[in-house]
XYZ file of C-alpha atoms in Angstrom:
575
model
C 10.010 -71.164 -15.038
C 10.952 -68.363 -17.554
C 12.070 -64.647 -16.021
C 9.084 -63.295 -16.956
C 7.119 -65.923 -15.059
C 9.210 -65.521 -12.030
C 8.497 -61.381 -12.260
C 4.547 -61.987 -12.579
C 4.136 -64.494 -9.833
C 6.512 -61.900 -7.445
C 4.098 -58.970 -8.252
C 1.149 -61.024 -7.677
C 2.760 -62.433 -4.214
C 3.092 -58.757 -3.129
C -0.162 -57.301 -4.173
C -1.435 -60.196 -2.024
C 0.740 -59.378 0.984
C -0.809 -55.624 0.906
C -3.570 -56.773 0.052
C -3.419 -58.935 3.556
C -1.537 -55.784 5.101
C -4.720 -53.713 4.889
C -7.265 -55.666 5.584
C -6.950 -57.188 9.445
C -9.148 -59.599 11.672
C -10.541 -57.621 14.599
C -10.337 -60.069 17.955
C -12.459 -59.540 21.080
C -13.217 -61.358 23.796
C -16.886 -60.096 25.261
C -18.841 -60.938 28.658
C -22.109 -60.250 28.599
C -23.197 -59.406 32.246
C -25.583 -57.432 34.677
C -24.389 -54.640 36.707
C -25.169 -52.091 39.010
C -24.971 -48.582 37.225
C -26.722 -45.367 37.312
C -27.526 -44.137 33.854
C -28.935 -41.251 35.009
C -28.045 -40.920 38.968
C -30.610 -43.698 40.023
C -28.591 -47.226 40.695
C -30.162 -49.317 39.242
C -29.114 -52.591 36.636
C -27.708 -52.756 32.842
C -26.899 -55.482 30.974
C -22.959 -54.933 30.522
C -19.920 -56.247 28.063
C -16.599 -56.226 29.803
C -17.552 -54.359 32.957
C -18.661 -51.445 30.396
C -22.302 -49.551 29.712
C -22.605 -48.725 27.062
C -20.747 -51.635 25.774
C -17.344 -50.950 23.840
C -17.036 -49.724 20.605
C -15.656 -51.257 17.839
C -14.131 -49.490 15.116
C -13.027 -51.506 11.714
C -12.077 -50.760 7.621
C -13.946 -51.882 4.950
C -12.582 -55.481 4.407
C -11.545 -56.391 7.811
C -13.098 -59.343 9.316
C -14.697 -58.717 13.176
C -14.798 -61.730 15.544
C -15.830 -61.580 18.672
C -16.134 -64.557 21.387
C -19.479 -63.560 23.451
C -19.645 -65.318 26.833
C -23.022 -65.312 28.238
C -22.538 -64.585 32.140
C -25.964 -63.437 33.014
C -27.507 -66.223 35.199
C -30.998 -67.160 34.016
C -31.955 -65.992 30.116
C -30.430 -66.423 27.015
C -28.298 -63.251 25.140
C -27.898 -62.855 21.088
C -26.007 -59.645 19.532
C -27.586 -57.897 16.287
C -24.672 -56.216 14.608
C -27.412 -53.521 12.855
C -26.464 -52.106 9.027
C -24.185 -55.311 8.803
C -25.194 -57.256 5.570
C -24.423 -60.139 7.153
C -23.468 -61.936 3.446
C -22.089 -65.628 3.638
C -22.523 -65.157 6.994
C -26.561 -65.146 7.667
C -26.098 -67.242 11.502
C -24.024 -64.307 12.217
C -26.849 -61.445 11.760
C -28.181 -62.146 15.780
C -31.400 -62.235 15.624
C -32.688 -65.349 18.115
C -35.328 -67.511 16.662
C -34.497 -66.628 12.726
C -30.413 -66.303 12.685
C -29.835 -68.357 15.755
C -30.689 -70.211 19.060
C -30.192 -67.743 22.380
C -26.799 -67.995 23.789
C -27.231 -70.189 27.068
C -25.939 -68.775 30.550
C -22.464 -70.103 30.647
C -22.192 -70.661 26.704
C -19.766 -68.620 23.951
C -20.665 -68.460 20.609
C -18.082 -66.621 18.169
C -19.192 -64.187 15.471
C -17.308 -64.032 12.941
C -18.240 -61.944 9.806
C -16.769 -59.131 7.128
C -17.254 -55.193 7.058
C -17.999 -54.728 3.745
C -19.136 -51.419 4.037
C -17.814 -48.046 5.380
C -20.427 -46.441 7.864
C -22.036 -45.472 11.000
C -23.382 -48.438 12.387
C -24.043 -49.618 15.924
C -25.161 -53.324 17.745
C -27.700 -54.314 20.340
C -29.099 -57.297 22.056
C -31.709 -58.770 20.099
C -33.523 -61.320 22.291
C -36.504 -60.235 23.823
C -36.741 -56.668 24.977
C -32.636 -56.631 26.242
C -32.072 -53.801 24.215
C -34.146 -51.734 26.864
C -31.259 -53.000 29.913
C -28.614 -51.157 27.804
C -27.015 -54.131 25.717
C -25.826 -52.106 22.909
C -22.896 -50.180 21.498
C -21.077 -48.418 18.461
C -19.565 -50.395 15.674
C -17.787 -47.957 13.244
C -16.159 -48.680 9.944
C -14.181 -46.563 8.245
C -13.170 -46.263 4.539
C -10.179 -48.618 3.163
C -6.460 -47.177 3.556
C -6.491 -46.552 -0.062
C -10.250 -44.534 -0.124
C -11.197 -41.102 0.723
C -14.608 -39.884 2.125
C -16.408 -37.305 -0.324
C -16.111 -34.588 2.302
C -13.216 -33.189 4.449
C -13.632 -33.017 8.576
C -10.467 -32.411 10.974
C -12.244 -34.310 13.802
C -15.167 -36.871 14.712
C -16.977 -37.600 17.428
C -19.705 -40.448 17.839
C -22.983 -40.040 19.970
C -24.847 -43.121 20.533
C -28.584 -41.983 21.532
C -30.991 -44.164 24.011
C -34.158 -43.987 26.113
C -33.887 -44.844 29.938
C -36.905 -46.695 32.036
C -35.933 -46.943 36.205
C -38.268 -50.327 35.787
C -36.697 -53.030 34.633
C -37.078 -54.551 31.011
C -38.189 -58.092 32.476
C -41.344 -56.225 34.375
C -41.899 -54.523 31.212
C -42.039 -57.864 28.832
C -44.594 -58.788 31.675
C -46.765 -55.894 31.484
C -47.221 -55.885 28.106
C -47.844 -59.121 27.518
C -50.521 -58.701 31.051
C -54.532 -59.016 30.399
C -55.353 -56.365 31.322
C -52.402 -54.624 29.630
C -49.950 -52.265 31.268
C -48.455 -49.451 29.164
C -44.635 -49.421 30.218
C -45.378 -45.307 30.120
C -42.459 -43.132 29.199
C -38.830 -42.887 29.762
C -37.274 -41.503 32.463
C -34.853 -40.032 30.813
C -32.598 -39.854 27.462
C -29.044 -40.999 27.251
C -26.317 -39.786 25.232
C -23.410 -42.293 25.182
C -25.219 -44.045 28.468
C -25.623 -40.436 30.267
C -28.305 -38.859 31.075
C -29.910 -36.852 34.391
C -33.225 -37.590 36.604
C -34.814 -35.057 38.150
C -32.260 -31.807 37.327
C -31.453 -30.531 34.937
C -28.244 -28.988 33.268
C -30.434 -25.934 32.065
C -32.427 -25.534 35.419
C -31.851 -21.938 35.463
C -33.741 -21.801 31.862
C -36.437 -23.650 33.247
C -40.242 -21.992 33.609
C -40.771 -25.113 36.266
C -39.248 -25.589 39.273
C -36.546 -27.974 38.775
C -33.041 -28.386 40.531
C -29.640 -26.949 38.858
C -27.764 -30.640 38.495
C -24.542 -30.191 40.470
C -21.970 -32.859 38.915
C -18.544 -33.051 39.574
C -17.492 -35.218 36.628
C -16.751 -38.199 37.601
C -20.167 -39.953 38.243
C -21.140 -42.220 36.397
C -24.015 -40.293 34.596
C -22.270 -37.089 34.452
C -22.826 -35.781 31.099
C -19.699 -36.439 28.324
C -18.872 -33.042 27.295
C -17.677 -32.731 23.260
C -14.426 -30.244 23.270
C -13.889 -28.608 20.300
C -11.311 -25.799 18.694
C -12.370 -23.001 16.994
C -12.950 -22.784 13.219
C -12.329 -26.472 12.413
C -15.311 -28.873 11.203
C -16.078 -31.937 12.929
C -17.997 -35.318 12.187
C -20.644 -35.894 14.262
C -21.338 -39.716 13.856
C -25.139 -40.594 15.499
C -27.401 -43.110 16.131
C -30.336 -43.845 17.772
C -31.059 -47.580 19.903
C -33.597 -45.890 21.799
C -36.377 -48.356 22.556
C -39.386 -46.438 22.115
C -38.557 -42.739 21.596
C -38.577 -40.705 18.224
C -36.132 -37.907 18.772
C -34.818 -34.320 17.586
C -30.936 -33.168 17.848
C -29.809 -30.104 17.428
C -26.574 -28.367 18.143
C -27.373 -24.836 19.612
C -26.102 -21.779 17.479
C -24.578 -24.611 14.928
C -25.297 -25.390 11.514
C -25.553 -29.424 10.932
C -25.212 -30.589 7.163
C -26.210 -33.999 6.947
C -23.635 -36.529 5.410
C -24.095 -40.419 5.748
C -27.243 -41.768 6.445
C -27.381 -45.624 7.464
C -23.845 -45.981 5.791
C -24.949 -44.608 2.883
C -23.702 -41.333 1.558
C -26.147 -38.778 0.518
C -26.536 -35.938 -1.514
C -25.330 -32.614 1.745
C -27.710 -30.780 3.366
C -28.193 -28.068 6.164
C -30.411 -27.937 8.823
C -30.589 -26.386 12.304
C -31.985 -29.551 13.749
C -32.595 -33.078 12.673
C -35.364 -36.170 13.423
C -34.013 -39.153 14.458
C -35.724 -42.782 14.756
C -34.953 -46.095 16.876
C -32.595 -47.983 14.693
C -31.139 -44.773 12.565
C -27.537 -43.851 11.954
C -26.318 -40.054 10.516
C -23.062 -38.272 9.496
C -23.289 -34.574 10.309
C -20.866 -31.936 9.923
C -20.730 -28.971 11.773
C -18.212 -25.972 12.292
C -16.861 -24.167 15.129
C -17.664 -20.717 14.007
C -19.298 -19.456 16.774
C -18.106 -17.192 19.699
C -15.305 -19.039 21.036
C -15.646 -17.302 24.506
C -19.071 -19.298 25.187
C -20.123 -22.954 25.115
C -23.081 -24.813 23.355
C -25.867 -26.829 23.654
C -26.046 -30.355 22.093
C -29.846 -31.268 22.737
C -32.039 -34.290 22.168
C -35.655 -34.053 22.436
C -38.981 -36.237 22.265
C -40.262 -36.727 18.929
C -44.088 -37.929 17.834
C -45.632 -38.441 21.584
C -46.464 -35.774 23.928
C -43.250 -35.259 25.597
C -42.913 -36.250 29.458
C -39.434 -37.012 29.017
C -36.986 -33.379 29.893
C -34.696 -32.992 27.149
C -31.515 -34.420 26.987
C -28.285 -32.277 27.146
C -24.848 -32.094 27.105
C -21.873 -29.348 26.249
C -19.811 -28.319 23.572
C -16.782 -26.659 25.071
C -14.905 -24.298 22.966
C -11.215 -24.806 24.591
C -9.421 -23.157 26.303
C -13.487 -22.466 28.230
C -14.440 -24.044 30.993
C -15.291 -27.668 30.095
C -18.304 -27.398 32.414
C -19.275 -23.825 31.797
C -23.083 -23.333 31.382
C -23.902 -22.007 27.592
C -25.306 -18.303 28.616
C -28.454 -19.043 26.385
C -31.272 -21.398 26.910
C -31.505 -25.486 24.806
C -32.307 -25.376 21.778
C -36.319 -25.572 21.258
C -37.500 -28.481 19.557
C -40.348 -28.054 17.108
C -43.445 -29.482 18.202
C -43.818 -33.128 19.305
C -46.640 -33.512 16.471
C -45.239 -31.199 14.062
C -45.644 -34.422 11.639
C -44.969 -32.171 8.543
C -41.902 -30.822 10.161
C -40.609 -34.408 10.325
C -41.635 -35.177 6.704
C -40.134 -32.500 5.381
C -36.817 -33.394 6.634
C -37.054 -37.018 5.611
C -37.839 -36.241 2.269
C -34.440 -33.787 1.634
C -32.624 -36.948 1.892
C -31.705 -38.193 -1.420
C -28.135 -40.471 -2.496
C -25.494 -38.748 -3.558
C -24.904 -38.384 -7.426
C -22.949 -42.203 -8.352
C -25.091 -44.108 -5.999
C -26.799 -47.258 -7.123
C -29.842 -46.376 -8.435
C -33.205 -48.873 -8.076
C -34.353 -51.593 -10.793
C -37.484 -50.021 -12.449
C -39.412 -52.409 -12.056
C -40.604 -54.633 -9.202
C -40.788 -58.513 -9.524
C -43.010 -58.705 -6.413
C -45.261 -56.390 -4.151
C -46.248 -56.512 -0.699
C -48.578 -54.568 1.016
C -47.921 -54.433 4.952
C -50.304 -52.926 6.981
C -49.401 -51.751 10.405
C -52.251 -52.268 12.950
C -52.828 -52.720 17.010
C -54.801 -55.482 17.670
C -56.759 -57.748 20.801
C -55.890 -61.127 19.912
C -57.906 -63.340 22.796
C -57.985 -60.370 25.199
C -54.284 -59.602 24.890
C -53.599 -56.220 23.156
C -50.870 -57.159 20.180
C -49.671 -55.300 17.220
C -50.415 -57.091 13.674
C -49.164 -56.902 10.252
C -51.983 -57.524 7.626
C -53.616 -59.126 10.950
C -51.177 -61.452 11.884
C -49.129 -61.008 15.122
C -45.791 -62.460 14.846
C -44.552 -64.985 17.750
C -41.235 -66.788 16.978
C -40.685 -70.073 16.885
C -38.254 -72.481 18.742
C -36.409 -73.493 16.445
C -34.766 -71.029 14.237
C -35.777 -70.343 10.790
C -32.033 -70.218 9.068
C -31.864 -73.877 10.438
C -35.464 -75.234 9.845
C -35.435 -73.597 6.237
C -31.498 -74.793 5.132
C -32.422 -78.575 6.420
C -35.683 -78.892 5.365
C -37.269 -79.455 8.608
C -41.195 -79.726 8.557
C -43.773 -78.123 11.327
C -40.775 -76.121 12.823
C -43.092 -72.695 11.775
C -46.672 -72.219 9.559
C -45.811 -72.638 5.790
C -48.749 -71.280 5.016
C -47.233 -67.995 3.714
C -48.718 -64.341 4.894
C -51.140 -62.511 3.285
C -49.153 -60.592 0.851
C -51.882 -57.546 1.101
C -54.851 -56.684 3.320
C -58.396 -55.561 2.410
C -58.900 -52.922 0.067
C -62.656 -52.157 2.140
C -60.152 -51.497 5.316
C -60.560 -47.859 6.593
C -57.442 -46.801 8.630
C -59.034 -44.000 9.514
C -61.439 -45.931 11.491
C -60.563 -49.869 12.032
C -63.070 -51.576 13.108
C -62.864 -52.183 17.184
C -61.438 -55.817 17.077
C -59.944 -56.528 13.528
C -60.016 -60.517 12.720
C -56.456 -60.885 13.822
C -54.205 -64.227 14.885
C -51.054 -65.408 16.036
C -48.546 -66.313 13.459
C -44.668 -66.904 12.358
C -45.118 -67.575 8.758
C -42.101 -66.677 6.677
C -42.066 -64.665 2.887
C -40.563 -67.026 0.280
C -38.477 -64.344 -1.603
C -37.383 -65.481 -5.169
C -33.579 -65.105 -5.275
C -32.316 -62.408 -7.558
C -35.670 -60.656 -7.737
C -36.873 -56.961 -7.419
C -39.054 -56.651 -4.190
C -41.519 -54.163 -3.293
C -43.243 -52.856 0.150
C -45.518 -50.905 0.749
C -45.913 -49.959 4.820
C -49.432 -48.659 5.503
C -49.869 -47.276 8.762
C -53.645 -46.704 10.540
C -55.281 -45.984 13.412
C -54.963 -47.992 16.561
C -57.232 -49.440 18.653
C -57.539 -45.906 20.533
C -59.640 -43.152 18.660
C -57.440 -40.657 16.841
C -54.138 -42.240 17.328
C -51.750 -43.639 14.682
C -48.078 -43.607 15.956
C -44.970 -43.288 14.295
C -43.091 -46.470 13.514
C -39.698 -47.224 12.181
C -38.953 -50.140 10.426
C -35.813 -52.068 10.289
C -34.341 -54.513 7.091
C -32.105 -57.142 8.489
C -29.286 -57.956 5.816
C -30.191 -55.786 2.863
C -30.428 -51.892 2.563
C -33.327 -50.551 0.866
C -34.097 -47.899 -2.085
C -36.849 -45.408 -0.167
C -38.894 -44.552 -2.962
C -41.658 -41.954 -1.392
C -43.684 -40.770 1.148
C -47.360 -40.609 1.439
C -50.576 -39.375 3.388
C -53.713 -41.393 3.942
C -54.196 -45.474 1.902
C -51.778 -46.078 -0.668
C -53.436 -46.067 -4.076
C -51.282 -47.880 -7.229
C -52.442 -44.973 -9.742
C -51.648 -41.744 -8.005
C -48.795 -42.687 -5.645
C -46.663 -44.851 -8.240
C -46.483 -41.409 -10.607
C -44.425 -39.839 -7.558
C -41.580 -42.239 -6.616
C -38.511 -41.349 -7.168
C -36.261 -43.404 -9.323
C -33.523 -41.320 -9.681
C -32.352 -40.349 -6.738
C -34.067 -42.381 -3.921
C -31.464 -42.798 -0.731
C -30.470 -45.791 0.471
C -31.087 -47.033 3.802
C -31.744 -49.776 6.151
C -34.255 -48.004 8.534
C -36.932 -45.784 7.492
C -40.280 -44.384 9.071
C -43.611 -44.772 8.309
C -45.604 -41.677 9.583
C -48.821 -41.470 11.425
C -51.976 -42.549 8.830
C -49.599 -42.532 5.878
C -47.505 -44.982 3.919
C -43.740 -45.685 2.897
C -42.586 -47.365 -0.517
C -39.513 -49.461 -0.503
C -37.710 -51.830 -3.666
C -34.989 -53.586 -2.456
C -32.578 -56.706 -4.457
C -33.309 -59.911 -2.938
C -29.846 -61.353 -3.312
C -28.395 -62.055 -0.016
C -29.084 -65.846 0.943
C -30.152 -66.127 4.556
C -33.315 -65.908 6.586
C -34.127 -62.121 7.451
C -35.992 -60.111 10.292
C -38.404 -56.792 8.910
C -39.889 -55.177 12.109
C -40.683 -52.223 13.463
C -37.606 -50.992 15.643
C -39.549 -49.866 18.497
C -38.935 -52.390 21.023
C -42.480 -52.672 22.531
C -44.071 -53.254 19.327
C -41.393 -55.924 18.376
C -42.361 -57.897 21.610
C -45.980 -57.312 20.693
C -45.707 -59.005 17.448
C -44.849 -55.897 14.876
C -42.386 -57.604 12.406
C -42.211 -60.285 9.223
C -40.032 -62.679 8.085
C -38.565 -62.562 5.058
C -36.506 -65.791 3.669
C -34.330 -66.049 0.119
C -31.655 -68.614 -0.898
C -31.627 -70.531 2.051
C -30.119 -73.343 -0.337
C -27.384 -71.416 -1.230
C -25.988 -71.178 2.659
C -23.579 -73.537 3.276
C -21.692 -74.551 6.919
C -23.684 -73.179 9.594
C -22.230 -73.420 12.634
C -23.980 -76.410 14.406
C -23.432 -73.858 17.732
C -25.772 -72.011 16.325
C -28.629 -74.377 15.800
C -28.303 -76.241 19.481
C -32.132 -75.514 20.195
C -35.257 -76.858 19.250
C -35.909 -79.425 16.314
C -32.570 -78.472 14.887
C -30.871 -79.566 18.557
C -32.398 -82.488 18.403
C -31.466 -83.156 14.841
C -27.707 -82.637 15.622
C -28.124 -85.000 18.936
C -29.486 -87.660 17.110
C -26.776 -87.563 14.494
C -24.358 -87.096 17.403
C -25.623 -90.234 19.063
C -25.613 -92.733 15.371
């Protein structure tokens, strides 16, 4: 081998070993369990990982590989992990969604999941098997830019708030009343969490209050005491949120602060300030904020009810300029949200968000258009939510498996209706729309340009149409507009944006309006799109989208040991 040889093949060796250097496997070893815990100072039980509610958070670099060895320890059901933002590619089994990604983990069972960060952001994870996100399975999974990267915007400190709704009845009794005849509305939450915390009946503001309410007296330690933020003066701070609430739309807001709005679903975007900020189930933000104000007082952070009359208190913790008091009540009252149905309020702040200048911009054309409709339905007496009038029910075997081995009558291959009638008033439905069961999947073309188009209407109640966010498993999404009242090609096509659009993996779809999304179907796998509201899930609110299943190659038979696909791998097993 000549000198020169020798040379090349040295420099290649060590631009592999720091290559290798920077880019690390991140090990865990998780239990998922129940425990007793009080949220919000009433014991009661939480699905835990490692002793811990909320469960630990993870933080990773672009690059890095994450596995994780889940143990299921709860006694009687079946646990899966979602790992939300994630794109999941060469890894599709690894996405945790039961029923399309993968069979339930069995009490007593460990799966590993094993998959790459390929993508600096604020993400977080949950439990996605039925409504376990509501017991508290969920966490932060942060991943920060490569060793060798910068963000585009300077911060001496972060801090991450992970947002959630609290019921005191547990998520089992609420599968069963909403899936009762006659139904049962779970009602509203209790109260709203902030990293797990929250407070029932008191309040940190009491002496604020216009009602009578009791002054919370916390020492500190309890378990629900609130996690106060301490700050210095005059430096700015990353505020990385996100919201796993189960039903609740909410509003935060940083009393006497300035937020600029960074990041939104990992995706940078172009700044911009506000004095408060809407916030959906299944959202994640980058904020900035400086410490500017009076250093002598304390501040508000303050989450609030979004989109249904409010009969949840606010919830609220401290920002403590040191050397104050950690505990020290702010002299001023919360924050005041704007009004619960202050819908324009809420559109106007979704549509400041645009990419920032070098993002990917969208194809200009679309290969194929969908037209979703969003509707609440009574399918045989039971009160279900529909898309284009079919209620999804998953099947038992899951779809990644059924699809990649070519198993027949695992789910309807009839596909969905890819719009719904144009005669279809969403002002006023009619009482009992023609509506069915269903778990058809959307055949996706690989490589193509998709479009949808989410129309939302009326539900079965007179003058109600309720805000729902909806949630793209393994892809993010180019948000193209915003509209009021049935989606028309003509008129609403003239006002997408195709410059700028953000990109995002959640978005909203407002009450009696409509949301246009393109997104690249290029990520083989089988993928969830449902509204992130976890009632409405259970009741049948989500599609199934499926695109170069052929392409996905070794599966993890662990992840296919149920239904037709368990069966399959017995037989084999047994020849």
């Amino acid at each position: 081998m000549s000198s020169l040889a020798i040379i090349i093949l040295l420099l290649l060796l060590l631009e592999l070993s720091t290559i290798s250097a920077m880019v690390k496997t991140r090990q865990f070893k998780w239990k998922v369990e129940y425990m007793h815990w009080s949220p919000d100072g009433v014991e009661g039980v939480v699905m835990a990982i490692n002793g811990k509610f909320p469960g630990p958070t993870i933080r990773a670099r672009v690059g890095d590989t994450i596995y994780v060895e889940l143990t299921n320890n709860l006694l009687t059901e079946g646990v899966v992990i979602h790992w939300h933002g994630i794109s999941q590619r060469e890894t599709p089994w690894a996405d945790g969604t039961a029923s399309i990604s993968q069979c339930p983990i069995n009490p007593g069972e460990t799966f590993v999941y094993r998959f790459i960060v390929d993508k600096a952001g604020t993400y977080f994870y949950h439990g996605h098997y039925g409504m376990q996100r509501s017991a508290g399975l969920y966490g932060s999974l942060i991943v920060e830019v490569a060793k060798d990267e910068k963000e585009p915007f300077h911060y001496d400190g972060e801090f991450n708030l992970l947002l959630s709704d609290w019921w005191h009845k547990s998520f089992q009794d609420q599968q069963i009343d909403l899936s009762s005849m006659p139904f049962r509305w779970i009602g509203e939450p209790q109260s709203l969490l902030m990293n797990g915390r929250g407070q029932f009946n008191c309040s940190l503001a009491a002496q604020f209050s216009k009602s009578p309410i009791s002054q919370c007296k916390l020492r500190g330690d309890e378990q629900y005491a609130p996690q106060i933020f301490q700050v210095h003066p005059n430096k700015t701070y990353r505020l990385r949120v996100a919201s796993s609430t189960a039903l609740s739309s909410l509003n935060l807001a940083i009393g006497g602060h300035k937020m600029v709005v960074v990041e939104a679903d990992g995706n940078y975007i172009q700044p911009f300030s506000v004095e408060n900020m809407d916030i959906y189930s299944g959202e994640s933000y980058s904020i900035l904020f400086t410490t500017d104000q009076d250093p002598s007082n304390n501040y508000w952070i303050s989450i609030s009810v979004r989109g249904r009359e409010p009969k949840t208190p606010q919830g609220l913790t401290i920002l403590n300029y040191i050397p104050n008091f950690a505990s020290k009540i702010p002299n001023f009252p919360p924050p005041l949200p704007p009004l619960w149905n202050d819908y324009n309020y809420s559109k106007t702040f979704s549509k400041k968000i645009f990419a920032l200048m070098g993002s990917p911009k969208p194809p200009t054309r679309h290969d194929r258009r969908l037209f979703l409709l969003n509707t609440q339905n009574r399918i045989e007496g039971y009160t279900r939510w529909a898309i284009n009038n079919i209620s999804l029910v998953f099947p038992t075997t899951p779809y990644l498996g059924s699809i990649n081995y070519g198993i027949n009558n695992a789910f309807d291959t009839k596909s969905p209706p890819n719009t719904f009638s144009k005669d279809y008033d969403i002002m006023k439905p009619p009482p009992n729309p023609n509506s069915t069961y269903g778990n058809g999947v959307y055949m996706l073309k690989f490589n193509t340009t998709i479009d949808i188009i989410l129309q939302n209407a009326n539900a079965l109640a007179e003058n109600v149409s309720e805000i729902h966010p909806w949630h793209l498993h393994g892809h993010n999404f180019w948000v193209l507009g915003y509209g009021d009242g049935n989606f028309t090609t003509e008129d609403a096509e003239t006002t997408f944006n195709l410059n700028n659009p953000p990109l995002r993996n959640t978005v909203v779809v407002f009450p009696y309006g409509w949301t246009a999304l393109r997104f690249f179907a290029d990520n083989p796998g089988v993928w969830a799109f449902h509204c992130h509201i976890e009632p409405h899930l259970h009741m049948g609110m989500g599609v199934v989208f499926a695109e170069g299943v052929h392409l996905v190659k070794n599966i993890p038979s662990e992840a296919l040991t149920c239904g037709l696909t368990g069966k399959m791998f017995m037989k084999n097993k047994h020849k």
